[in-house]
Amino acid sequence: MVPNVAQVQLQGVTKRFGNAVAVDDLNLDIADHEFLVLLGPSGCGKTTALRMIAGLDEPTSGTITIGDDVVNGLDPSERDIAMVFQSYALYPNLTVAANIEAPLMARRRDVVTGEKVARPTSAQRRTQVEEAAALLGLSEQLDKKPGELSGGQRQRVALARAMVRHPRAFLMDEPLSNLDAKLRTQTRVELVELWRRLESTFIYVTHDQVEAMTMATRVAIMSAGKLQQVGPPQEVYDRPANLFVAEFIGSPPMNILPAELSRGDSGLAIKIAGSVIDVPTKEDLASGASGITIGIRPEHVEIDPTGDIDATVRSVELLGHEQHVVVAVDGNDLVIRQSVAADQPAPGAQINLKFERQHLHVFDSSSTQRLFTLGDLA
Ligand SMILES: Nc1ncnc2c1ncn2[C@@H]1O[C@H](COP(=O)(O)OP(=O)(O)OP(=O)(O)O)[C@@H](O)[C@H]1O
Ligand SMILES: [Mg+2]
């Protein structure tokens, strides 16, 4: 297939429904052949953002560009993009082949010239359908009806239908959420392979952070209509921009504890649950912050008799490949991720903890922004 790619740009895009702001001043530059995942909790504005790119909703303000064209005001059919939804909405009475062919039957206009494009001939249509079906492993299913297919196969028909026109970009809204866990994992791998083969731009909406972490070239995390952070999966995991991202990415989530910061001659002192971590630095890393909150991931906390943070074991959760020890520290719950080879502490036991200090993140309690991570300091 001929690669047909396009960058997608959102500049100051806002969408209001009455008084409610669904998407708030969204700025996003999506490059050619990116696999961008829009991630966030229910109601944060993901679908609304995607529908505006598709042309199903018009922004209240702001500009959307696909390729070199500002697409505000253009009909969905004039944007040369394809959208795949969670409910793949196939025509039940048509064969798989006819379902995939359907977009080729629609009259459309050239995105650049605005002139009507001639409908492909039936021989051309057949070639395009066969090409799309072959890419998705559906060649043997072309004469069947959707009702005779599995959920995963139906989802692939929806994808084949989306790609048959060689769109410049694919928009997908939770396309895997109707599949069971095993099929979801398998389809995840297939989608990434498809993206590589098509060399196309994918914009993919999900509230599932595992999908985001495993598939994305970059993740854009939203909360309450606002973009929180954009970056490669590992970067948002290792250096979350704020407390929202820190707690949203990662399972079990990052441990968050109140702390106190004081400044001495040789640097900073971070006081956590009665123990003090000295941070020798000349920099004024927390100027303006009135209070701090620290964050540390469950894999960066160790049970260690020489540790100076006191904790009480609450419970141990066994997951087969690892175990999570839930402890109370100064009235706050904290989770420790361990290998199953580790000793299982008994509930009620008094233990000592050690934080891997280079992985300790310090956030401004009021702005919620990350101020610094200890490992980044010289
Ligand atoms: N047509 C509409 N009319 C009024 N409010 C709407 C409309 N569509 C969306 N909203 C509101 O806009 C906000 C964002 O909705 P949106 O569907 O974009 O969220 P989402 O991130 O896709 O959530 P989910 O993960 O549940 O699909 C929500 O508060 C929703 O109630
Ligand atoms: Mg949605």
mmCIF file of N, CA, C and O in Angstrom, residues 20-84:
data_model
loop_
_atom_site.group_PDB
_atom_site.id
_atom_site.type_symbol
_atom_site.label_atom_id
_atom_site.label_comp_id
_atom_site.label_asym_id
_atom_site.label_seq_id
_atom_site.Cartn_x
_atom_site.Cartn_y
_atom_site.Cartn_z
ATOM 1 N N ALA A 20 -20.391 23.786 30.169
ATOM 2 C CA ALA A 20 -19.350 22.811 30.510
ATOM 3 C C ALA A 20 -18.241 22.843 29.467
ATOM 4 O O ALA A 20 -18.503 22.886 28.264
ATOM 5 N N VAL A 21 -16.990 22.837 29.942
ATOM 6 C CA VAL A 21 -15.835 22.802 29.040
ATOM 7 C C VAL A 21 -15.360 21.358 28.939
ATOM 8 O O VAL A 21 -14.848 20.802 29.902
ATOM 9 N N ALA A 22 -15.572 20.729 27.775
ATOM 10 C CA ALA A 22 -15.172 19.326 27.605
ATOM 11 C C ALA A 22 -13.701 19.230 27.256
ATOM 12 O O ALA A 22 -12.997 18.329 27.712
ATOM 13 N N VAL A 23 -13.210 20.159 26.424
ATOM 14 C CA VAL A 23 -11.795 20.213 26.062
ATOM 15 C C VAL A 23 -11.357 21.662 26.216
ATOM 16 O O VAL A 23 -12.009 22.571 25.707
ATOM 17 N N ASP A 24 -10.264 21.861 26.951
ATOM 18 C CA ASP A 24 -9.886 23.203 27.383
ATOM 19 C C ASP A 24 -8.515 23.598 26.814
ATOM 20 O O ASP A 24 -7.495 23.122 27.294
ATOM 21 N N ASP A 25 -8.511 24.407 25.774
ATOM 22 C CA ASP A 25 -7.274 24.982 25.228
ATOM 23 C C ASP A 25 -6.212 23.911 24.955
ATOM 24 O O ASP A 25 -5.095 23.985 25.456
ATOM 25 N N LEU A 26 -6.582 22.953 24.129
ATOM 26 C CA LEU A 26 -5.692 21.816 23.848
ATOM 27 C C LEU A 26 -4.708 22.173 22.732
ATOM 28 O O LEU A 26 -5.111 22.584 21.642
ATOM 29 N N ASN A 27 -3.418 22.036 23.026
ATOM 30 C CA ASN A 27 -2.365 22.222 22.030
ATOM 31 C C ASN A 27 -1.627 20.908 21.879
ATOM 32 O O ASN A 27 -1.123 20.362 22.868
ATOM 33 N N LEU A 28 -1.580 20.395 20.650
ATOM 34 C CA LEU A 28 -0.983 19.081 20.439
ATOM 35 C C LEU A 28 -0.441 19.023 19.015
ATOM 36 O O LEU A 28 -1.147 19.369 18.064
ATOM 37 N N ASP A 29 0.818 18.630 18.882
ATOM 38 C CA ASP A 29 1.453 18.460 17.575
ATOM 39 C C ASP A 29 1.714 16.993 17.361
ATOM 40 O O ASP A 29 2.558 16.418 18.042
ATOM 41 N N ILE A 30 0.997 16.370 16.461
ATOM 42 C CA ILE A 30 1.171 14.942 16.230
ATOM 43 C C ILE A 30 1.904 14.779 14.902
ATOM 44 O O ILE A 30 1.433 15.252 13.869
ATOM 45 N N ALA A 31 3.071 14.128 14.952
ATOM 46 C CA ALA A 31 3.921 14.051 13.756
ATOM 47 C C ALA A 31 3.422 12.968 12.811
ATOM 48 O O ALA A 31 2.665 12.083 13.195
ATOM 49 N N ASP A 32 3.887 13.055 11.546
ATOM 50 C CA ASP A 32 3.708 11.983 10.572
ATOM 51 C C ASP A 32 4.061 10.646 11.195
ATOM 52 O O ASP A 32 5.104 10.535 11.838
ATOM 53 N N HIS A 33 3.238 9.629 10.972
ATOM 54 C CA HIS A 33 3.569 8.266 11.378
ATOM 55 C C HIS A 33 3.812 8.136 12.877
ATOM 56 O O HIS A 33 4.629 7.341 13.312
ATOM 57 N N GLU A 34 3.124 8.946 13.656
ATOM 58 C CA GLU A 34 3.177 8.745 15.100
ATOM 59 C C GLU A 34 2.069 7.792 15.510
ATOM 60 O O GLU A 34 1.058 7.674 14.824
ATOM 61 N N PHE A 35 2.253 7.136 16.635
ATOM 62 C CA PHE A 35 1.167 6.392 17.282
ATOM 63 C C PHE A 35 0.924 7.149 18.578
ATOM 64 O O PHE A 35 1.537 6.866 19.600
ATOM 65 N N LEU A 36 0.052 8.145 18.488
ATOM 66 C CA LEU A 36 -0.200 8.969 19.670
ATOM 67 C C LEU A 36 -1.398 8.412 20.427
ATOM 68 O O LEU A 36 -2.453 8.180 19.840
ATOM 69 N N VAL A 37 -1.236 8.195 21.716
ATOM 70 C CA VAL A 37 -2.354 7.718 22.532
ATOM 71 C C VAL A 37 -2.844 8.852 23.427
ATOM 72 O O VAL A 37 -2.058 9.457 24.163
ATOM 73 N N LEU A 38 -4.133 9.137 23.324
ATOM 74 C CA LEU A 38 -4.778 10.103 24.221
ATOM 75 C C LEU A 38 -5.312 9.307 25.394
ATOM 76 O O LEU A 38 -6.187 8.457 25.228
ATOM 77 N N LEU A 39 -4.777 9.585 26.586
ATOM 78 C CA LEU A 39 -5.080 8.769 27.762
ATOM 79 C C LEU A 39 -5.649 9.642 28.869
ATOM 80 O O LEU A 39 -5.177 10.761 29.091
ATOM 81 N N GLY A 40 -6.641 9.121 29.565
ATOM 82 C CA GLY A 40 -7.167 9.865 30.711
ATOM 83 C C GLY A 40 -8.413 9.184 31.237
ATOM 84 O O GLY A 40 -8.977 8.303 30.581
ATOM 85 N N PRO A 41 -8.865 9.579 32.431
ATOM 86 C CA PRO A 41 -10.028 8.934 33.035
ATOM 87 C C PRO A 41 -11.315 9.287 32.291
ATOM 88 O O PRO A 41 -11.340 10.199 31.466
ATOM 89 N N SER A 42 -12.374 8.568 32.627
ATOM 90 C CA SER A 42 -13.668 8.789 31.992
ATOM 91 C C SER A 42 -14.101 10.256 32.132
ATOM 92 O O SER A 42 -13.973 10.843 33.193
ATOM 93 N N GLY A 43 -14.565 10.820 31.030
ATOM 94 C CA GLY A 43 -15.087 12.186 31.058
ATOM 95 C C GLY A 43 -14.046 13.278 30.915
ATOM 96 O O GLY A 43 -14.364 14.467 30.991
ATOM 97 N N CYS A 44 -12.775 12.916 30.657
ATOM 98 C CA CYS A 44 -11.726 13.948 30.603
ATOM 99 C C CYS A 44 -11.660 14.660 29.253
ATOM 100 O O CYS A 44 -10.908 15.618 29.095
ATOM 101 N N GLY A 45 -12.430 14.185 28.263
ATOM 102 C CA GLY A 45 -12.497 14.904 26.990
ATOM 103 C C GLY A 45 -11.816 14.219 25.816
ATOM 104 O O GLY A 45 -11.664 14.809 24.743
ATOM 105 N N LYS A 46 -11.427 12.938 25.984
ATOM 106 C CA LYS A 46 -10.715 12.218 24.923
ATOM 107 C C LYS A 46 -11.550 12.079 23.655
ATOM 108 O O LYS A 46 -11.105 12.405 22.558
ATOM 109 N N THR A 47 -12.770 11.550 23.826
ATOM 110 C CA THR A 47 -13.631 11.325 22.660
ATOM 111 C C THR A 47 -13.956 12.650 21.979
ATOM 112 O O THR A 47 -13.939 12.751 20.754
ATOM 113 N N THR A 48 -14.224 13.673 22.778
ATOM 114 C CA THR A 48 -14.541 14.989 22.207
ATOM 115 C C THR A 48 -13.364 15.490 21.369
ATOM 116 O O THR A 48 -13.564 16.002 20.257
ATOM 117 N N ALA A 49 -12.145 15.323 21.869
ATOM 118 C CA ALA A 49 -10.965 15.759 21.107
ATOM 119 C C ALA A 49 -10.879 15.004 19.784
ATOM 120 O O ALA A 49 -10.651 15.592 18.724
ATOM 121 N N LEU A 50 -11.103 13.691 19.844
ATOM 122 C CA LEU A 50 -11.012 12.865 18.637
ATOM 123 C C LEU A 50 -12.114 13.228 17.636
ATOM 124 O O LEU A 50 -11.869 13.306 16.431
ATOM 125 N N ARG A 51 -13.313 13.461 18.160
ATOM 126 C CA ARG A 51 -14.443 13.814 17.269
ATOM 127 C C ARG A 51 -14.200 15.152 16.580
ATOM 128 O O ARG A 51 -14.642 15.353 15.446
ATOM 129 N N MET A 52 -13.493 16.047 17.241
ATOM 130 C CA MET A 52 -13.191 17.329 16.593
ATOM 131 C C MET A 52 -12.168 17.138 15.476
ATOM 132 O O MET A 52 -12.258 17.777 14.438
ATOM 133 N N ILE A 53 -11.198 16.235 15.684
ATOM 134 C CA ILE A 53 -10.222 15.965 14.618
ATOM 135 C C ILE A 53 -10.934 15.310 13.434
ATOM 136 O O ILE A 53 -10.672 15.628 12.278
ATOM 137 N N ALA A 54 -11.896 14.428 13.749
ATOM 138 C CA ALA A 54 -12.626 13.725 12.694
ATOM 139 C C ALA A 54 -13.614 14.634 11.965
ATOM 140 O O ALA A 54 -14.007 14.343 10.843
ATOM 141 N N GLY A 55 -14.036 15.719 12.619
ATOM 142 C CA GLY A 55 -15.032 16.594 12.003
ATOM 143 C C GLY A 55 -16.451 16.264 12.426
ATOM 144 O O GLY A 55 -17.417 16.760 11.858
ATOM 145 N N LEU A 56 -16.597 15.397 13.443
ATOM 146 C CA LEU A 56 -17.933 15.051 13.933
ATOM 147 C C LEU A 56 -18.434 16.105 14.916
ATOM 148 O O LEU A 56 -19.632 16.203 15.185
ATOM 149 N N ASP A 57 -17.512 16.865 15.511
ATOM 150 C CA ASP A 57 -17.841 18.014 16.370
ATOM 151 C C ASP A 57 -16.972 19.169 15.913
ATOM 152 O O ASP A 57 -15.824 18.960 15.542
ATOM 153 N N GLU A 58 -17.528 20.377 15.961
ATOM 154 C CA GLU A 58 -16.718 21.557 15.622
ATOM 155 C C GLU A 58 -16.172 22.171 16.911
ATOM 156 O O GLU A 58 -16.908 22.273 17.902
ATOM 157 N N PRO A 59 -14.912 22.595 16.933
ATOM 158 C CA PRO A 59 -14.406 23.267 18.131
ATOM 159 C C PRO A 59 -15.147 24.578 18.376
ATOM 160 O O PRO A 59 -15.588 25.224 17.430
ATOM 161 N N THR A 60 -15.291 24.944 19.647
ATOM 162 C CA THR A 60 -15.838 26.266 19.978
ATOM 163 C C THR A 60 -14.825 27.333 19.585
ATOM 164 O O THR A 60 -15.183 28.398 19.102
ATOM 165 N N SER A 61 -13.527 27.030 19.808
ATOM 166 C CA SER A 61 -12.470 27.912 19.326
ATOM 167 C C SER A 61 -11.217 27.090 19.094
ATOM 168 O O SER A 61 -11.110 25.959 19.575
ATOM 169 N N GLY A 62 -10.278 27.669 18.340
ATOM 170 C CA GLY A 62 -9.031 26.959 18.058
ATOM 171 C C GLY A 62 -8.994 26.432 16.633
ATOM 172 O O GLY A 62 -9.997 26.463 15.926
ATOM 173 N N THR A 63 -7.794 25.948 16.250
ATOM 174 C CA THR A 63 -7.558 25.532 14.868
ATOM 175 C C THR A 63 -7.077 24.091 14.823
ATOM 176 O O THR A 63 -6.237 23.685 15.615
ATOM 177 N N ILE A 64 -7.615 23.331 13.878
ATOM 178 C CA ILE A 64 -7.152 21.958 13.657
ATOM 179 C C ILE A 64 -6.597 21.872 12.238
ATOM 180 O O ILE A 64 -7.246 22.285 11.280
ATOM 181 N N THR A 65 -5.356 21.351 12.137
ATOM 182 C CA THR A 65 -4.703 21.225 10.839
ATOM 183 C C THR A 65 -4.369 19.756 10.597
ATOM 184 O O THR A 65 -3.854 19.081 11.490
ATOM 185 N N ILE A 66 -4.686 19.260 9.410
ATOM 186 C CA ILE A 66 -4.277 17.905 9.013
ATOM 187 C C ILE A 66 -3.438 18.062 7.749
ATOM 188 O O ILE A 66 -3.891 18.661 6.777
ATOM 189 N N GLY A 67 -2.211 17.519 7.777
ATOM 190 C CA GLY A 67 -1.296 17.792 6.661
ATOM 191 C C GLY A 67 -1.044 19.292 6.629
ATOM 192 O O GLY A 67 -0.692 19.880 7.642
ATOM 193 N N ASP A 68 -1.267 19.905 5.484
ATOM 194 C CA ASP A 68 -1.079 21.358 5.392
ATOM 195 C C ASP A 68 -2.406 22.098 5.428
ATOM 196 O O ASP A 68 -2.454 23.305 5.252
ATOM 197 N N ASP A 69 -3.508 21.369 5.638
ATOM 198 C CA ASP A 69 -4.818 21.990 5.501
ATOM 199 C C ASP A 69 -5.475 22.263 6.847
ATOM 200 O O ASP A 69 -5.577 21.372 7.685
ATOM 201 N N VAL A 70 -5.932 23.501 7.035
ATOM 202 C CA VAL A 70 -6.804 23.788 8.174
ATOM 203 C C VAL A 70 -8.148 23.130 7.858
ATOM 204 O O VAL A 70 -8.723 23.372 6.796
ATOM 205 N N VAL A 71 -8.604 22.251 8.751
ATOM 206 C CA VAL A 71 -9.801 21.475 8.429
ATOM 207 C C VAL A 71 -11.051 21.974 9.158
ATOM 208 O O VAL A 71 -12.130 21.387 8.985
ATOM 209 N N ASN A 72 -10.930 23.046 9.955
ATOM 210 C CA ASN A 72 -12.125 23.592 10.619
ATOM 211 C C ASN A 72 -13.217 23.815 9.566
ATOM 212 O O ASN A 72 -12.937 24.361 8.502
ATOM 213 N N GLY A 73 -14.411 23.363 9.879
ATOM 214 C CA GLY A 73 -15.523 23.594 8.956
ATOM 215 C C GLY A 73 -15.647 22.547 7.866
ATOM 216 O O GLY A 73 -16.672 22.465 7.209
ATOM 217 N N LEU A 74 -14.615 21.726 7.673
ATOM 218 C CA LEU A 74 -14.718 20.682 6.645
ATOM 219 C C LEU A 74 -15.519 19.495 7.160
ATOM 220 O O LEU A 74 -15.422 19.110 8.321
ATOM 221 N N ASP A 75 -16.290 18.906 6.267
ATOM 222 C CA ASP A 75 -17.049 17.708 6.536
ATOM 223 C C ASP A 75 -16.111 16.537 6.871
ATOM 224 O O ASP A 75 -14.998 16.502 6.362
ATOM 225 N N PRO A 76 -16.542 15.565 7.724
ATOM 226 C CA PRO A 76 -15.678 14.406 7.997
ATOM 227 C C PRO A 76 -15.179 13.738 6.710
ATOM 228 O O PRO A 76 -14.012 13.355 6.624
ATOM 229 N N SER A 77 -16.039 13.629 5.710
ATOM 230 C CA SER A 77 -15.654 12.931 4.470
ATOM 231 C C SER A 77 -14.600 13.706 3.688
ATOM 232 O O SER A 77 -13.964 13.164 2.794
ATOM 233 N N GLU A 78 -14.433 14.990 4.006
ATOM 234 C CA GLU A 78 -13.461 15.798 3.272
ATOM 235 C C GLU A 78 -12.107 15.859 3.982
ATOM 236 O O GLU A 78 -11.219 16.580 3.553
ATOM 237 N N ARG A 79 -11.964 15.134 5.111
ATOM 238 C CA ARG A 79 -10.728 15.259 5.895
ATOM 239 C C ARG A 79 -9.717 14.157 5.609
ATOM 240 O O ARG A 79 -8.605 14.193 6.105
ATOM 241 N N ASP A 80 -10.141 13.147 4.854
ATOM 242 C CA ASP A 80 -9.245 12.067 4.473
ATOM 243 C C ASP A 80 -8.655 11.357 5.688
ATOM 244 O O ASP A 80 -7.465 11.099 5.777
ATOM 245 N N ILE A 81 -9.515 11.102 6.656
ATOM 246 C CA ILE A 81 -9.106 10.346 7.842
ATOM 247 C C ILE A 81 -10.124 9.213 8.022
ATOM 248 O O ILE A 81 -11.203 9.247 7.435
ATOM 249 N N ALA A 82 -9.770 8.216 8.829
ATOM 250 C CA ALA A 82 -10.707 7.130 9.089
ATOM 251 C C ALA A 82 -10.858 6.984 10.586
ATOM 252 O O ALA A 82 -9.908 7.181 11.336
ATOM 253 N N MET A 83 -12.062 6.662 11.020
ATOM 254 C CA MET A 83 -12.302 6.540 12.459
ATOM 255 C C MET A 83 -12.846 5.151 12.780
ATOM 256 O O MET A 83 -13.722 4.648 12.086
ATOM 257 N N VAL A 84 -12.293 4.551 13.824
ATOM 258 C CA VAL A 84 -12.770 3.243 14.288
ATOM 259 C C VAL A 84 -13.251 3.410 15.719
ATOM 260 O O VAL A 84 -12.522 3.909 16.573
#
